[in-house]
Short mmCIF file of C-alpha atoms and ligand atoms in Angstrom, two decimals:
data_model
loop_
_atom_site.label_atom_id
_atom_site.label_comp_id
_atom_site.label_asym_id
_atom_site.label_seq_id
_atom_site.Cartn_x
_atom_site.Cartn_y
_atom_site.Cartn_z
CA MET A 1 89.55 68.35 132.90
CA PRO A 2 86.33 67.26 134.63
CA GLN A 3 83.11 68.99 133.61
CA LEU A 4 82.05 72.01 135.62
CA TRP A 5 78.48 70.81 135.51
CA GLN A 6 78.83 67.37 137.11
CA GLY A 7 75.89 68.25 139.38
CA ARG A 8 73.38 65.42 139.74
CA SER A 9 74.98 62.88 137.45
CA SER A 10 76.60 59.84 139.04
CA LYS A 11 78.35 58.56 135.94
CA THR A 12 81.17 60.07 133.97
CA VAL A 13 80.00 61.03 130.54
CA ASP A 14 80.87 58.75 127.65
CA SER A 15 83.94 60.06 125.89
CA ARG A 16 82.09 60.04 122.56
CA VAL A 17 79.46 62.34 124.02
CA ASN A 18 82.16 64.61 125.36
CA ASP A 19 83.78 64.85 121.95
CA PHE A 20 80.44 65.45 120.33
CA ASN A 21 79.50 68.16 122.82
CA SER A 22 82.78 70.00 122.80
CA SER A 23 82.99 73.35 121.03
CA ILE A 24 86.55 74.33 121.96
CA ARG A 25 87.71 73.62 118.41
CA PHE A 26 85.79 76.59 117.15
CA ASP A 27 85.02 78.78 120.15
CA ALA A 28 88.65 79.07 121.32
CA ARG A 29 88.96 82.12 119.09
CA MET A 30 86.69 84.01 121.52
CA ILE A 31 89.05 83.62 124.46
CA GLU A 32 89.99 87.29 124.71
CA GLN A 33 86.34 88.30 124.63
CA ASP A 34 85.53 85.66 127.24
CA ILE A 35 88.24 87.01 129.53
CA ARG A 36 87.09 90.57 129.00
CA GLY A 37 83.51 89.64 129.92
CA SER A 38 84.74 87.85 133.03
CA MET A 39 86.83 90.84 134.10
CA VAL A 40 83.81 93.13 133.90
CA HIS A 41 81.44 90.60 135.48
CA SER A 42 83.77 90.05 138.44
CA ALA A 43 84.37 93.79 138.88
CA MET A 44 80.60 94.23 139.05
CA LEU A 45 80.24 91.38 141.55
CA GLY A 46 82.84 93.14 143.73
CA LYS A 47 81.22 96.56 143.35
CA GLN A 48 77.86 95.09 144.41
CA GLY A 49 79.40 93.38 147.43
CA ILE A 50 78.53 89.93 146.04
CA ILE A 51 82.16 88.79 146.20
CA ALA A 52 85.02 90.19 148.29
CA PRO A 53 87.48 92.78 146.95
CA GLN A 54 90.30 90.27 147.43
CA ASP A 55 88.50 87.79 145.20
CA VAL A 56 88.06 90.43 142.51
CA ASP A 57 91.75 91.19 142.74
CA ASP A 58 92.74 87.53 142.50
CA ILE A 59 90.37 86.96 139.58
CA HIS A 60 91.74 89.96 137.70
CA LYS A 61 95.35 89.02 138.26
CA GLY A 62 94.59 85.44 137.29
CA LEU A 63 92.76 86.42 134.11
CA GLN A 64 95.49 88.89 133.22
CA SER A 65 98.13 86.19 133.62
CA ILE A 66 96.12 83.86 131.39
CA LEU A 67 95.96 86.55 128.74
CA GLU A 68 99.70 87.21 128.95
CA ASP A 69 100.59 83.54 128.84
CA LEU A 70 98.35 83.05 125.83
CA HIS A 71 100.12 85.88 124.05
CA SER A 72 103.59 84.66 124.95
CA GLY A 73 102.72 81.09 124.03
CA ALA A 74 103.34 79.84 127.59
CA LEU A 75 99.70 78.71 127.79
CA GLU A 76 98.04 76.59 125.16
CA ILE A 77 94.33 76.07 124.89
CA ASP A 78 93.48 72.51 125.89
CA PRO A 79 91.76 70.86 122.93
CA ALA A 80 90.08 68.45 125.34
CA ALA A 81 88.27 71.23 127.22
CA GLU A 82 84.51 71.39 126.72
CA ASP A 83 84.42 74.97 125.57
CA VAL A 84 86.28 78.24 125.91
CA HIS A 85 84.26 79.33 128.94
CA THR A 86 85.08 76.12 130.81
CA PHE A 87 88.72 76.33 129.82
CA VAL A 88 89.13 79.89 131.15
CA GLU A 89 87.31 79.20 134.40
CA GLN A 90 89.18 75.99 135.10
CA THR A 91 92.56 77.51 134.25
CA LEU A 92 91.75 80.46 136.47
CA THR A 93 90.74 78.24 139.36
CA ALA A 94 93.91 76.21 138.96
CA ARG A 95 95.86 79.45 139.25
CA VAL A 96 94.02 81.39 141.96
CA GLY A 97 92.00 78.79 143.86
CA ASP A 98 88.63 79.65 145.45
CA ALA A 99 88.38 83.11 143.95
CA GLY A 100 88.22 81.41 140.54
CA LYS A 101 85.28 79.33 141.72
CA ARG A 102 83.41 82.52 142.65
CA LEU A 103 83.67 84.03 139.14
CA HIS A 104 80.58 82.29 137.80
CA THR A 105 78.32 83.67 140.56
CA GLY A 106 75.14 85.05 139.02
CA ARG A 107 76.14 83.99 135.53
CA SER A 108 75.44 81.11 133.17
CA ARG A 109 77.29 79.98 130.10
CA ASN A 110 74.11 80.87 128.27
CA ASP A 111 74.44 84.61 128.87
CA GLN A 112 78.23 84.30 128.74
CA VAL A 113 78.29 82.81 125.25
CA ALA A 114 75.66 85.27 123.99
CA LEU A 115 77.98 88.05 125.17
CA ASP A 116 81.21 86.57 123.84
CA ILE A 117 79.90 86.09 120.32
CA ARG A 118 78.67 89.68 120.23
CA LEU A 119 82.02 91.01 121.42
CA TYR A 120 83.86 88.88 118.89
CA LEU A 121 81.61 89.77 115.96
CA ARG A 122 81.74 93.47 116.80
CA ASP A 123 85.52 93.45 116.23
CA ALA A 124 85.31 91.12 113.25
CA ALA A 125 82.73 93.38 111.58
CA ALA A 126 84.96 96.40 112.15
CA ARG A 127 87.83 94.58 110.42
CA LEU A 128 85.54 93.71 107.51
CA THR A 129 84.31 97.29 107.08
CA GLY A 130 87.94 98.42 107.03
CA GLN A 131 88.69 95.91 104.27
CA ILE A 132 85.62 96.97 102.30
CA THR A 133 86.77 100.60 102.55
CA GLU A 134 90.12 99.62 101.02
CA LEU A 135 88.38 97.84 98.16
CA ILE A 136 86.14 100.82 97.50
CA ALA A 137 89.22 103.08 97.39
CA VAL A 138 90.84 100.80 94.80
CA LEU A 139 87.65 100.82 92.71
CA CYS A 140 87.64 104.63 92.86
CA ASP A 141 91.26 104.75 91.65
CA GLN A 142 90.56 102.42 88.75
CA ALA A 143 87.37 104.33 87.94
CA GLU A 144 89.24 107.63 87.89
CA GLN A 145 91.73 106.21 85.42
CA GLY A 146 88.94 104.68 83.34
CA ALA A 147 86.48 107.60 83.54
CA GLY A 148 86.88 108.27 79.82
CA TYR A 149 87.30 104.71 78.52
CA VAL A 150 84.24 103.97 76.40
CA MET A 151 83.02 100.41 76.65
CA PRO A 152 79.81 98.67 75.74
CA GLY A 153 77.29 98.54 78.56
CA TYR A 154 75.28 95.32 78.55
CA THR A 155 71.81 94.08 79.24
CA HIS A 156 71.13 90.35 78.87
CA LEU A 157 74.91 90.20 78.26
CA GLN A 158 74.17 91.74 74.86
CA ARG A 159 75.87 94.98 73.89
CA ALA A 160 73.34 97.66 74.74
CA GLN A 161 74.51 101.25 75.12
CA PRO A 162 77.87 102.95 75.54
CA VAL A 163 79.10 103.56 79.08
CA SER A 164 82.52 104.23 80.50
CA PHE A 165 84.66 101.68 82.27
CA GLY A 166 84.80 104.05 85.24
CA HIS A 167 81.02 104.24 85.43
CA HIS A 168 80.75 100.46 85.35
CA LEU A 169 83.29 100.07 88.16
CA MET A 170 81.62 102.74 90.28
CA ALA A 171 78.43 100.68 90.27
CA TYR A 172 80.38 98.23 92.44
CA ALA A 173 81.66 101.01 94.69
CA TRP A 174 78.05 101.97 95.49
CA MET A 175 77.13 98.34 96.18
CA LEU A 176 80.05 97.98 98.56
CA LEU A 177 79.18 101.21 100.29
CA ARG A 178 75.75 99.76 101.03
CA ASP A 179 77.42 96.56 102.24
CA LYS A 180 79.43 98.61 104.66
CA GLY A 181 76.26 100.30 105.87
CA ARG A 182 74.56 96.94 106.33
CA LEU A 183 77.45 95.65 108.44
CA GLN A 184 77.39 98.82 110.52
CA ASP A 185 73.62 98.55 111.00
CA ALA A 186 73.98 94.98 112.19
CA VAL A 187 76.69 96.00 114.65
CA GLN A 188 74.64 98.91 115.92
CA ARG A 189 71.75 96.61 116.81
CA MET A 190 74.17 94.04 118.21
CA ASP A 191 75.68 96.72 120.47
CA ALA A 192 72.33 98.00 121.64
CA GLU A 193 71.60 95.33 124.22
CA CYS A 194 73.90 93.38 126.51
CA PRO A 195 72.78 89.83 127.38
CA LEU A 196 75.13 89.45 130.37
CA GLY A 197 73.15 89.09 133.59
CA SER A 198 70.31 87.19 131.91
CA GLY A 199 71.66 84.11 133.68
CA ALA A 200 70.57 80.75 132.34
CA LEU A 201 67.28 82.30 131.20
CA ALA A 202 65.51 83.78 134.22
CA GLY A 203 67.89 86.35 135.64
CA THR A 204 69.39 85.82 139.09
CA THR A 205 68.67 86.38 142.75
CA TYR A 206 71.91 88.33 143.18
CA GLY A 207 71.80 92.09 143.10
CA LEU A 208 73.67 92.42 139.80
CA ASP A 209 74.23 95.83 138.27
CA ARG A 210 73.51 95.03 134.65
CA PHE A 211 73.72 98.65 133.59
CA TYR A 212 77.30 98.77 134.83
CA THR A 213 78.40 95.67 132.91
CA ALA A 214 76.53 96.76 129.78
CA GLU A 215 78.24 100.12 129.80
CA LYS A 216 81.71 98.76 130.55
CA LEU A 217 81.37 96.29 127.69
CA GLY A 218 80.34 98.98 125.22
CA PHE A 219 76.61 98.31 125.00
CA ALA A 220 73.90 100.95 125.05
CA ALA A 221 71.89 99.08 127.71
CA PRO A 222 71.30 95.63 129.20
CA CYS A 223 68.63 93.63 127.37
CA ALA A 224 65.26 94.04 129.05
CA ASN A 225 64.20 90.40 128.74
CA SER A 226 66.45 87.65 130.08
CA ILE A 227 64.80 84.97 127.95
CA ASP A 228 65.41 87.01 124.82
CA GLY A 229 68.93 87.72 126.06
CA VAL A 230 70.02 84.09 125.99
CA SER A 231 67.90 82.84 123.11
CA ASP A 232 68.50 85.58 120.55
CA ARG A 233 70.82 84.94 117.63
CA ASP A 234 69.34 87.57 115.33
CA PHE A 235 72.65 89.40 115.38
CA CYS A 236 74.43 86.39 113.85
CA ILE A 237 71.76 86.09 111.18
CA GLU A 238 71.77 89.80 110.38
CA LEU A 239 75.52 89.96 110.13
CA CYS A 240 75.65 86.79 108.06
CA SER A 241 73.01 88.18 105.75
CA ALA A 242 75.04 91.38 105.28
CA ILE A 243 78.12 89.25 104.60
CA ALA A 244 76.23 87.06 102.12
CA THR A 245 75.04 90.15 100.27
CA CYS A 246 78.57 91.48 100.09
CA MET A 247 79.78 88.10 98.80
CA MET A 248 77.07 88.25 96.14
CA HIS A 249 78.49 91.60 95.00
CA LEU A 250 82.04 90.30 94.97
CA SER A 251 80.83 87.29 93.03
CA ARG A 252 79.18 89.43 90.35
CA LEU A 253 82.32 91.52 90.05
CA SER A 254 84.38 88.33 89.86
CA GLU A 255 82.15 86.96 87.14
CA GLU A 256 82.65 90.12 85.09
CA ILE A 257 86.40 90.02 85.55
CA ILE A 258 86.39 86.40 84.43
CA LEU A 259 84.58 87.49 81.27
CA TRP A 260 86.70 90.60 80.80
CA CYS A 261 90.00 88.76 80.90
CA SER A 262 88.85 86.03 78.50
CA TRP A 263 90.11 86.20 74.91
CA GLU A 264 86.52 86.85 73.82
CA PHE A 265 86.50 90.20 75.65
CA LYS A 266 90.07 91.11 76.66
CA PHE A 267 88.94 94.31 78.37
CA VAL A 268 91.44 93.83 81.19
CA GLU A 269 94.69 92.06 81.89
CA LEU A 270 95.27 90.66 85.36
CA ASP A 271 98.71 90.90 86.87
CA ASP A 272 100.63 87.62 86.62
CA ALA A 273 100.94 87.59 90.40
CA PHE A 274 97.17 87.24 90.67
CA THR A 275 96.62 84.51 88.11
CA THR A 276 97.58 80.88 87.87
CA GLY A 277 98.73 78.61 85.07
CA SER A 278 97.71 75.21 83.85
CA SER A 279 99.77 72.08 84.46
CA ILE A 280 99.23 70.98 80.86
CA MET A 281 98.38 74.02 78.73
CA PRO A 282 101.40 76.35 78.68
CA GLN A 283 99.46 79.29 77.23
CA LYS A 284 96.94 79.46 80.09
CA LYS A 285 96.54 82.34 82.50
CA ASN A 286 93.60 81.60 84.73
CA PRO A 287 91.61 84.00 86.92
CA ASP A 288 91.45 81.52 89.80
CA VAL A 289 91.02 84.20 92.46
CA THR A 290 87.78 85.42 90.97
CA GLU A 291 86.52 81.91 90.34
CA LEU A 292 87.18 80.99 93.96
CA ILE A 293 85.31 84.06 95.17
CA ARG A 294 82.38 83.10 92.97
CA GLY A 295 82.56 79.57 94.36
CA LYS A 296 82.92 80.60 97.99
CA THR A 297 79.81 82.77 97.75
CA GLY A 298 77.76 79.57 97.76
CA ARG A 299 79.31 78.43 101.00
CA VAL A 300 78.50 81.73 102.71
CA TYR A 301 74.88 81.40 101.56
CA GLY A 302 75.09 77.96 103.18
CA ASP A 303 76.25 79.56 106.43
CA LEU A 304 73.27 81.90 106.41
CA ASN A 305 70.95 79.02 105.68
CA THR A 306 72.52 77.00 108.52
CA LEU A 307 71.74 79.80 110.97
CA LEU A 308 68.20 80.36 109.79
CA VAL A 309 67.30 76.68 109.76
CA MET A 310 69.07 76.03 113.07
CA MET A 311 66.96 78.68 114.81
CA LYS A 312 63.58 78.12 113.23
CA GLY A 313 62.24 75.38 115.49
CA LEU A 314 63.90 76.19 118.79
CA PRO A 315 61.72 76.61 121.83
CA LEU A 316 62.85 79.39 124.17
CA ALA A 317 65.28 79.83 125.74
CA TYR A 318 68.73 78.29 125.14
CA ASP A 319 69.06 75.00 123.28
CA LYS A 320 72.29 73.22 122.50
CA ASP A 321 71.50 73.48 118.80
CA MET A 322 72.62 77.08 119.16
CA GLN A 323 76.22 75.98 119.60
CA GLU A 324 76.12 75.46 115.82
CA ASP A 325 75.90 79.25 115.35
CA LYS A 326 79.62 79.81 115.74
CA GLU A 327 81.00 77.62 112.97
CA ALA A 328 78.53 79.16 110.54
CA ILE A 329 79.03 82.82 111.37
CA PHE A 330 82.81 82.46 111.84
CA ASP A 331 83.08 80.76 108.47
CA ALA A 332 81.12 83.59 106.86
CA VAL A 333 83.34 86.21 108.51
CA ASP A 334 86.55 84.37 107.60
CA THR A 335 85.48 83.74 104.02
CA LEU A 336 84.60 87.36 103.32
CA ALA A 337 87.85 88.52 104.95
CA LEU A 338 89.83 86.10 102.81
CA CYS A 339 88.09 87.18 99.61
CA LEU A 340 88.53 90.90 100.31
CA ARG A 341 92.17 90.37 101.17
CA THR A 342 92.79 88.89 97.73
CA ILE A 343 90.45 90.75 95.42
CA THR A 344 91.62 94.20 96.53
CA PRO A 345 95.27 93.91 95.42
CA MET A 346 94.15 91.94 92.37
CA LEU A 347 91.98 94.87 91.28
CA ALA A 348 94.64 97.40 92.18
CA THR A 349 97.11 95.69 89.82
CA MET A 350 94.61 95.00 87.02
CA THR A 351 95.36 96.75 83.72
CA PRO A 352 92.39 97.98 81.69
CA LEU A 353 92.68 97.68 77.90
CA PRO A 354 90.69 100.67 76.60
CA GLU A 355 91.36 100.01 72.88
CA ASN A 356 89.68 96.63 73.16
CA MET A 357 86.74 98.09 75.06
CA ARG A 358 86.32 100.69 72.35
CA ARG A 359 86.61 98.14 69.57
CA ALA A 360 83.84 96.11 71.19
CA ALA A 361 81.78 99.26 71.62
CA ALA A 362 82.10 100.02 67.90
CA LYS A 363 80.40 96.74 67.06
CA GLY A 364 76.96 95.69 68.14
CA PHE A 365 75.13 98.91 67.22
CA ILE A 366 75.24 100.31 70.73
CA ASN A 367 74.66 103.77 69.25
CA ALA A 368 71.31 102.71 67.76
CA THR A 369 69.38 104.38 70.61
CA ASP A 370 71.37 107.57 69.94
CA CYS A 371 70.48 107.39 66.26
CA ALA A 372 66.79 107.06 67.17
CA ASP A 373 67.14 109.91 69.68
CA TYR A 374 68.71 112.03 66.90
CA LEU A 375 65.61 111.60 64.75
CA THR A 376 63.33 112.21 67.74
CA LYS A 377 65.11 115.47 68.51
CA LYS A 378 64.55 116.48 64.86
CA GLY A 379 60.81 115.99 65.28
CA MET A 380 60.06 112.36 64.46
CA PRO A 381 57.93 110.63 67.17
CA PHE A 382 60.19 108.30 69.17
CA ARG A 383 58.29 105.12 68.24
CA ASP A 384 58.75 105.93 64.50
CA ALA A 385 62.40 106.84 65.05
CA TYR A 386 62.86 103.51 66.84
CA LYS A 387 61.31 101.62 63.92
CA CYS A 388 63.31 103.53 61.32
CA THR A 389 66.60 102.87 63.14
CA GLY A 390 65.68 99.20 63.51
CA THR A 391 65.28 98.94 59.73
CA MET A 392 68.67 100.63 59.26
CA VAL A 393 70.35 98.23 61.70
CA ALA A 394 68.88 95.25 59.86
CA ALA A 395 70.13 96.62 56.52
CA CYS A 396 73.59 97.33 57.96
CA LEU A 397 73.78 93.79 59.32
CA ARG A 398 72.97 92.40 55.87
CA ALA A 399 75.63 94.66 54.30
CA GLY A 400 78.22 93.95 57.03
CA LYS A 401 78.41 97.66 57.97
CA THR A 402 78.00 99.75 61.07
CA LEU A 403 75.70 102.79 61.28
CA GLU A 404 78.58 105.27 61.16
CA GLU A 405 79.84 103.67 57.94
CA LEU A 406 76.67 104.68 56.04
CA THR A 407 77.06 107.66 53.69
CA LEU A 408 74.79 110.67 54.18
CA GLU A 409 72.89 109.68 51.00
CA GLU A 410 72.31 106.25 52.48
CA PHE A 411 71.10 107.84 55.73
CA LYS A 412 68.71 110.02 53.77
CA GLN A 413 67.15 106.97 52.14
CA TYR A 414 65.66 106.25 55.55
CA SER A 415 64.72 109.81 56.54
CA ASP A 416 65.14 113.34 55.23
CA LEU A 417 65.81 114.46 58.77
CA PHE A 418 69.37 113.08 58.62
CA GLU A 419 72.06 115.76 58.14
CA GLN A 420 75.83 115.82 58.42
CA ASP A 421 75.59 116.23 62.23
CA VAL A 422 74.29 112.64 62.56
CA TYR A 423 77.91 111.43 62.53
CA ASP A 424 78.60 113.44 65.67
CA ALA A 425 75.41 112.25 67.31
CA ILE A 426 76.31 108.58 66.88
CA ASP A 427 80.02 108.95 67.63
CA LEU A 428 80.72 106.66 70.59
CA THR A 429 82.50 109.15 72.84
CA HIS A 430 79.79 111.65 72.08
CA CYS A 431 77.11 109.05 72.85
CA CYS A 432 78.65 108.33 76.22
CA GLN A 433 79.34 111.97 77.06
CA GLY A 434 75.89 112.97 75.82
CA ARG A 435 74.20 110.88 78.48
CA SER A 436 74.56 113.71 80.91
CA SER A 437 71.52 112.94 83.03
CA TYR A 438 72.30 112.69 86.76
CA GLY A 439 73.86 109.32 87.53
CA GLY A 440 74.90 108.76 83.92
CA PRO A 441 78.20 107.50 82.45
CA THR A 442 79.92 110.78 81.54
CA LYS A 443 83.41 111.54 82.71
CA GLU A 444 82.08 114.36 84.92
CA SER A 445 79.52 112.04 86.46
CA VAL A 446 82.18 109.41 87.23
CA LEU A 447 84.43 112.00 88.87
CA TYR A 448 81.49 113.34 90.84
CA GLN A 449 80.61 109.80 92.00
CA ILE A 450 84.18 109.20 93.11
CA SER A 451 84.18 112.35 95.23
CA ALA A 452 80.73 111.54 96.65
CA VAL A 453 81.82 108.02 97.61
CA LYS A 454 85.04 109.30 99.15
CA GLU A 455 83.11 111.86 101.14
CA LYS A 456 80.87 109.13 102.54
CA LEU A 457 83.93 107.07 103.45
CA ALA A 458 85.48 110.08 105.20
CA GLN A 459 82.29 110.66 107.22
CA ASP A 460 82.73 107.20 108.75
CA ARG A 461 86.13 107.92 110.23
N1 LIG B 501 79.41 75.92 124.11
C1 LIG B 501 78.10 76.38 124.35
C2 LIG B 501 77.57 77.13 123.12
O1 LIG B 501 78.36 77.47 122.30
C3 LIG B 501 78.08 77.31 125.52
C4 LIG B 501 76.77 77.38 126.22
C5 LIG B 501 76.51 76.11 126.94
N2 LIG B 501 75.29 76.16 127.70
C6 LIG B 501 74.64 75.07 128.07
N3 LIG B 501 73.56 75.25 128.73
N4 LIG B 501 75.08 73.87 127.82
O2 LIG B 501 76.40 77.36 122.95
#
């Protein structure tokens, strides 16, 4: 196919430059959006009397036939085409003649591509939010089951205070809910302003109705500045940033699962269908899925960095550098979709091992704060109670005991305030259930969180 833009040039372009310039490899996926934009643009041209009704009809029939042939497989996208916009226009012209040549009236590929990416990302983001919703639902199910499983909560990866498995999992549900909100925010801003009709950068001399095209394409309004319309890629950056944040959350969850299914923890067992073996060590069951998610997070950060660095030095308006936006943002979208697709069923089939969680909770003195709180509630100033409990922990460590293994006489050696009820106060279930402040790890709090999260998910529908 010859270039559409062979305007002033007398030479054919070197084939190496053509290959270098071509974006069809990665922008072909926007073909439906490109056709949709062209349908609306041509309808507007007809409505404004810029092209004849017959041309509009021919263009629409031609575009429709392209769409059908693509779906049936009768038409294949030419890998030698320069880009998706060129491919559609040239195929259309081959099918309907002059009407096809009138399609690009009052339009540039600069506003066309800015539109197509938005339309594509709008749908892609909706698919991602749907996938995130599914993952949140699975987390809620696991959290409901594990609402009463006591496990050690950690700071600095050191056993710190008792929490429930359900509470720990719900922390991720809240993160993912924010991720969903961030994606929706990005889409809302993306849908606010339609770039179509900005032309190459300076608008056009034709009497376009930009409000009509904006509305038909689902935007709140046309963008008010044509230069901004063609040069803006904030929407790619915002979406990519939301995706990178979500990947960061999935990566943290993955890291925990990797720890939890190690022999050192054994808090969970992954289903065999979601683990892999070793070619040499027959005993191995590896959490490859989670490791890959952790690994792929880096590449999505790379995508975000690509976009930010690509844009930072560009003079207004369009520059060819901006063609690099698509590979980066599409990779980010694809990677998150792939990770969500795998982690969700993996979590749904994961078996928690509450006895092991409890055993780990019984070691490590995670009820030491509760012991200090016990003394504080009996009248000792907290700082003194803290010191006293610290001394007890040190003595227990020397004796190879836990706090609950001390006899009442031994307790009393540290303070007269200790009575029989100390055993209740430092009992692990009691410690977890006693943390009844709002947002705490009790069973009731976990169940409340689940219903609150589900309510927020329902509001979105
Ligand atoms: N393939 C190009 C891109 O993705 C389309 C816009 C081309 N515009 C231009 N003035 N060369 O950015």
